[in-house]
Amino acid sequence: MEFTRPRGTRDFLFDEMEKRKEVEKVLRNTFENYAYREIKTPLFEDLKLFTTKSGEEIVDQLYNFKDKSDREITLRPEITAPVARLYLNELQKVAKPIKLYYFGSCFRYERPQKGRFRQFWQFGCELIGAKSPEGEGEVIALCNDSLNNLNLHSADIHINHLGIIRGLFKHFDISQETQRELMVVIDKGDKELLRNSLKGENPIIENDELNGILLKLIDIVGDKSVLSKIDELLSKYDETQDSLNEFKKLIDDLESFNVKNYTLNLGVARGLDYYTGIVFEVYIPELGAQKQVCGGGSYSLIKIFGGEEISSTGFAFGFDRLMNAIEELNDNNEIKSSVDIYVAPFSNETRSKSYEIAQTLRSEGIKTEIDLSRKKFKKLLNHANNLNVKYVVLVGEDELKNNQVTIKDMESGEQELVKLDEIIDYIKRNIYEY
């Protein structure tokens, strides 16, 4: 009988896991440098949590089931809704703003394709209760620093303010249902589809003035110099001005936060009702059709779940897309050894002492491997080479009689006798540059 992994999932072997752990470490350090603290939520939640957020139509994309008590459960398709639920359950009385981040796997029942899997990982954050737009500015700065720290310097952050287009909808008295339908079309990023949806035989909105403005607005993409075009286009629509002023203030704040690689893109929509203000997406052009590696913005999700009206801003990296980008863009993908030292007993008589030496090294936080297969000397060194360790501790009978071992530099081939009680200092001095 042959067993294979389920469709849309992957196995990660040693080298790939080392790369993923290194990226995870960089992101954790960056987020914590901004005073974010990690939380974890369950892999499965009540189905109602996600249908309340995204509508009943999302069920077709979920791994949902009934448990033994006949409750409707689903594997989480994303982590924003669980964070909102966590806030309502545990954090409402905590002093604001609250900064939290998460890293975990999510599940969607979609057709697997390049860059899209049924099990995938998200690394993201939520800032709950900060003022706008300064809170949004810092969140975008965190996103920007994360990309820079991963050497993804070609990444471009595309930013919009949904309040601008919602102000137009308010001015022209467009129903919520029609707004929702049009935002989904805008979110697809297909300008020809949008044109057909507004100017075709059966337009979503039958208002030539609004349709003309929308098509011009969605076409505006560029640096902050395009703000003058937006001003000119929207000058007579009072309902858009507060959001436009917030947008301008955010751009000023980004300069203070030293964020430079951003683009104003009035076509970024995110396509979801609960996004209320600033929205942004991160594109890495070298990834082609899978160029989007991150999405986020300000939202009012907690209110949808019955909580208070509270401003929240967050984003999530598609961790797998990040890994693809790093593989694509970084020339040097050499993996650091997962082992610092290899302890090689010369004979059965030196094994017990070798185990003691290995445990002493490990107690000092030195990543240590030891021969457990009784290899011959030549094979010991070959194995050490395969592990890519810099030093091997050779434990021989003659050396032990003098309370010494031989430490071999695998790069230069040089060897040095070291006293047993000086091994730790020697390794820290030579490997860790203490």
mmCIF file of N, CA and C in Angstrom, residues 337-384:
data_model
loop_
_atom_site.group_PDB
_atom_site.id
_atom_site.type_symbol
_atom_site.label_atom_id
_atom_site.label_comp_id
_atom_site.label_asym_id
_atom_site.label_seq_id
_atom_site.Cartn_x
_atom_site.Cartn_y
_atom_site.Cartn_z
ATOM 1 N N SER A 337 25.329 25.819 8.759
ATOM 2 C CA SER A 337 25.255 24.505 9.375
ATOM 3 C C SER A 337 24.359 24.571 10.611
ATOM 4 N N SER A 338 23.586 23.520 10.794
ATOM 5 C CA SER A 338 22.749 23.446 11.995
ATOM 6 C C SER A 338 23.536 22.899 13.178
ATOM 7 N N VAL A 339 24.807 22.554 12.944
ATOM 8 C CA VAL A 339 25.670 21.974 13.977
ATOM 9 C C VAL A 339 26.922 22.830 14.087
ATOM 10 N N ASP A 340 27.358 23.106 15.326
ATOM 11 C CA ASP A 340 28.589 23.863 15.541
ATOM 12 C C ASP A 340 29.814 22.942 15.604
ATOM 13 N N ILE A 341 29.661 21.861 16.333
ATOM 14 C CA ILE A 341 30.797 20.974 16.622
ATOM 15 C C ILE A 341 30.395 19.521 16.393
ATOM 16 N N TYR A 342 31.329 18.763 15.844
ATOM 17 C CA TYR A 342 31.117 17.319 15.702
ATOM 18 C C TYR A 342 32.127 16.602 16.583
ATOM 19 N N VAL A 343 31.656 15.778 17.496
ATOM 20 C CA VAL A 343 32.523 15.014 18.398
ATOM 21 C C VAL A 343 32.716 13.626 17.811
ATOM 22 N N ALA A 344 33.995 13.255 17.570
ATOM 23 C CA ALA A 344 34.311 12.003 16.874
ATOM 24 C C ALA A 344 35.173 11.109 17.756
ATOM 25 N N PRO A 345 34.591 10.110 18.389
ATOM 26 C CA PRO A 345 35.393 9.150 19.161
ATOM 27 C C PRO A 345 36.199 8.247 18.227
ATOM 28 N N PHE A 346 37.496 8.060 18.553
ATOM 29 C CA PHE A 346 38.353 7.219 17.717
ATOM 30 C C PHE A 346 38.058 5.731 17.878
ATOM 31 N N SER A 347 37.557 5.351 19.055
ATOM 32 C CA SER A 347 37.382 3.921 19.345
ATOM 33 C C SER A 347 36.276 3.737 20.360
ATOM 34 N N ASN A 348 35.904 2.453 20.574
ATOM 35 C CA ASN A 348 34.862 2.167 21.564
ATOM 36 C C ASN A 348 35.297 2.592 22.959
ATOM 37 N N GLU A 349 36.601 2.559 23.198
ATOM 38 C CA GLU A 349 37.116 2.897 24.534
ATOM 39 C C GLU A 349 36.957 4.384 24.852
ATOM 40 N N THR A 350 36.831 5.197 23.826
ATOM 41 C CA THR A 350 36.705 6.646 24.090
ATOM 42 C C THR A 350 35.267 7.144 23.960
ATOM 43 N N ARG A 351 34.330 6.247 23.718
ATOM 44 C CA ARG A 351 32.942 6.688 23.494
ATOM 45 C C ARG A 351 32.316 7.314 24.740
ATOM 46 N N SER A 352 32.487 6.695 25.881
ATOM 47 C CA SER A 352 31.866 7.228 27.090
ATOM 48 C C SER A 352 32.339 8.645 27.378
ATOM 49 N N LYS A 353 33.656 8.857 27.223
ATOM 50 C CA LYS A 353 34.185 10.199 27.462
ATOM 51 C C LYS A 353 33.688 11.173 26.388
ATOM 52 N N SER A 354 33.528 10.665 25.161
ATOM 53 C CA SER A 354 33.012 11.514 24.073
ATOM 54 C C SER A 354 31.604 11.995 24.373
ATOM 55 N N TYR A 355 30.781 11.101 24.944
ATOM 56 C CA TYR A 355 29.407 11.487 25.279
ATOM 57 C C TYR A 355 29.426 12.578 26.355
ATOM 58 N N GLU A 356 30.338 12.432 27.329
ATOM 59 C CA GLU A 356 30.451 13.449 28.383
ATOM 60 C C GLU A 356 30.825 14.802 27.778
ATOM 61 N N ILE A 357 31.801 14.772 26.854
ATOM 62 C CA ILE A 357 32.238 16.014 26.211
ATOM 63 C C ILE A 357 31.074 16.650 25.443
ATOM 64 N N ALA A 358 30.330 15.840 24.691
ATOM 65 C CA ALA A 358 29.197 16.350 23.911
ATOM 66 C C ALA A 358 28.154 16.995 24.817
ATOM 67 N N GLN A 359 27.856 16.351 25.950
ATOM 68 C CA GLN A 359 26.846 16.895 26.859
ATOM 69 C C GLN A 359 27.323 18.197 27.505
ATOM 70 N N THR A 360 28.619 18.276 27.780
ATOM 71 C CA THR A 360 29.168 19.512 28.340
ATOM 72 C C THR A 360 29.023 20.658 27.341
ATOM 73 N N LEU A 361 29.335 20.378 26.082
ATOM 74 C CA LEU A 361 29.187 21.395 25.037
ATOM 75 C C LEU A 361 27.729 21.829 24.897
ATOM 76 N N ARG A 362 26.830 20.860 24.873
ATOM 77 C CA ARG A 362 25.403 21.182 24.720
ATOM 78 C C ARG A 362 24.882 22.006 25.889
ATOM 79 N N SER A 363 25.405 21.726 27.095
ATOM 80 C CA SER A 363 24.945 22.482 28.275
ATOM 81 C C SER A 363 25.339 23.948 28.193
ATOM 82 N N GLU A 364 26.314 24.247 27.326
ATOM 83 C CA GLU A 364 26.753 25.621 27.121
ATOM 84 C C GLU A 364 26.081 26.267 25.905
ATOM 85 N N GLY A 365 25.083 25.580 25.340
ATOM 86 C CA GLY A 365 24.362 26.135 24.195
ATOM 87 C C GLY A 365 25.091 25.966 22.878
ATOM 88 N N ILE A 366 26.086 25.087 22.830
ATOM 89 C CA ILE A 366 26.838 24.830 21.600
ATOM 90 C C ILE A 366 26.186 23.649 20.886
ATOM 91 N N LYS A 367 25.737 23.863 19.658
ATOM 92 C CA LYS A 367 25.041 22.820 18.906
ATOM 93 C C LYS A 367 26.025 21.717 18.545
ATOM 94 N N THR A 368 25.795 20.547 19.079
ATOM 95 C CA THR A 368 26.793 19.483 19.011
ATOM 96 C C THR A 368 26.199 18.202 18.470
ATOM 97 N N GLU A 369 26.896 17.602 17.532
ATOM 98 C CA GLU A 369 26.564 16.268 17.029
ATOM 99 C C GLU A 369 27.692 15.319 17.441
ATOM 100 N N ILE A 370 27.358 14.058 17.629
ATOM 101 C CA ILE A 370 28.348 13.053 17.994
ATOM 102 C C ILE A 370 28.098 11.795 17.194
ATOM 103 N N ASP A 371 29.149 11.074 16.891
ATOM 104 C CA ASP A 371 29.000 9.828 16.147
ATOM 105 C C ASP A 371 28.256 8.807 16.995
ATOM 106 N N LEU A 372 27.151 8.310 16.470
ATOM 107 C CA LEU A 372 26.366 7.261 17.142
ATOM 108 C C LEU A 372 26.330 5.983 16.313
ATOM 109 N N SER A 373 27.095 5.947 15.238
ATOM 110 C CA SER A 373 27.048 4.797 14.318
ATOM 111 C C SER A 373 28.359 4.027 14.255
ATOM 112 N N ARG A 374 29.319 4.375 15.128
ATOM 113 C CA ARG A 374 30.615 3.682 15.192
ATOM 114 C C ARG A 374 31.326 3.675 13.841
ATOM 115 N N LYS A 375 31.387 4.862 13.242
ATOM 116 C CA LYS A 375 32.033 5.011 11.940
ATOM 117 C C LYS A 375 33.557 4.898 12.074
ATOM 118 N N LYS A 376 34.199 4.483 10.988
ATOM 119 C CA LYS A 376 35.641 4.502 10.902
ATOM 120 C C LYS A 376 36.111 5.948 10.773
ATOM 121 N N PHE A 377 37.406 6.190 11.036
ATOM 122 C CA PHE A 377 37.924 7.552 11.083
ATOM 123 C C PHE A 377 37.643 8.333 9.803
ATOM 124 N N LYS A 378 37.923 7.747 8.644
ATOM 125 C CA LYS A 378 37.717 8.453 7.383
ATOM 126 C C LYS A 378 36.253 8.838 7.200
ATOM 127 N N LYS A 379 35.366 7.923 7.550
ATOM 128 C CA LYS A 379 33.939 8.217 7.414
ATOM 129 C C LYS A 379 33.481 9.266 8.423
ATOM 130 N N LEU A 380 34.141 9.320 9.579
ATOM 131 C CA LEU A 380 33.813 10.353 10.564
ATOM 132 C C LEU A 380 34.037 11.745 9.975
ATOM 133 N N LEU A 381 35.192 11.924 9.327
ATOM 134 C CA LEU A 381 35.511 13.223 8.751
ATOM 135 C C LEU A 381 34.615 13.538 7.555
ATOM 136 N N ASN A 382 34.299 12.503 6.754
ATOM 137 C CA ASN A 382 33.372 12.734 5.635
ATOM 138 C C ASN A 382 32.013 13.202 6.146
ATOM 139 N N HIS A 383 31.563 12.568 7.234
ATOM 140 C CA HIS A 383 30.268 12.948 7.807
ATOM 141 C C HIS A 383 30.314 14.377 8.345
ATOM 142 N N ALA A 384 31.432 14.740 8.983
ATOM 143 C CA ALA A 384 31.596 16.104 9.492
ATOM 144 C C ALA A 384 31.551 17.108 8.345
#
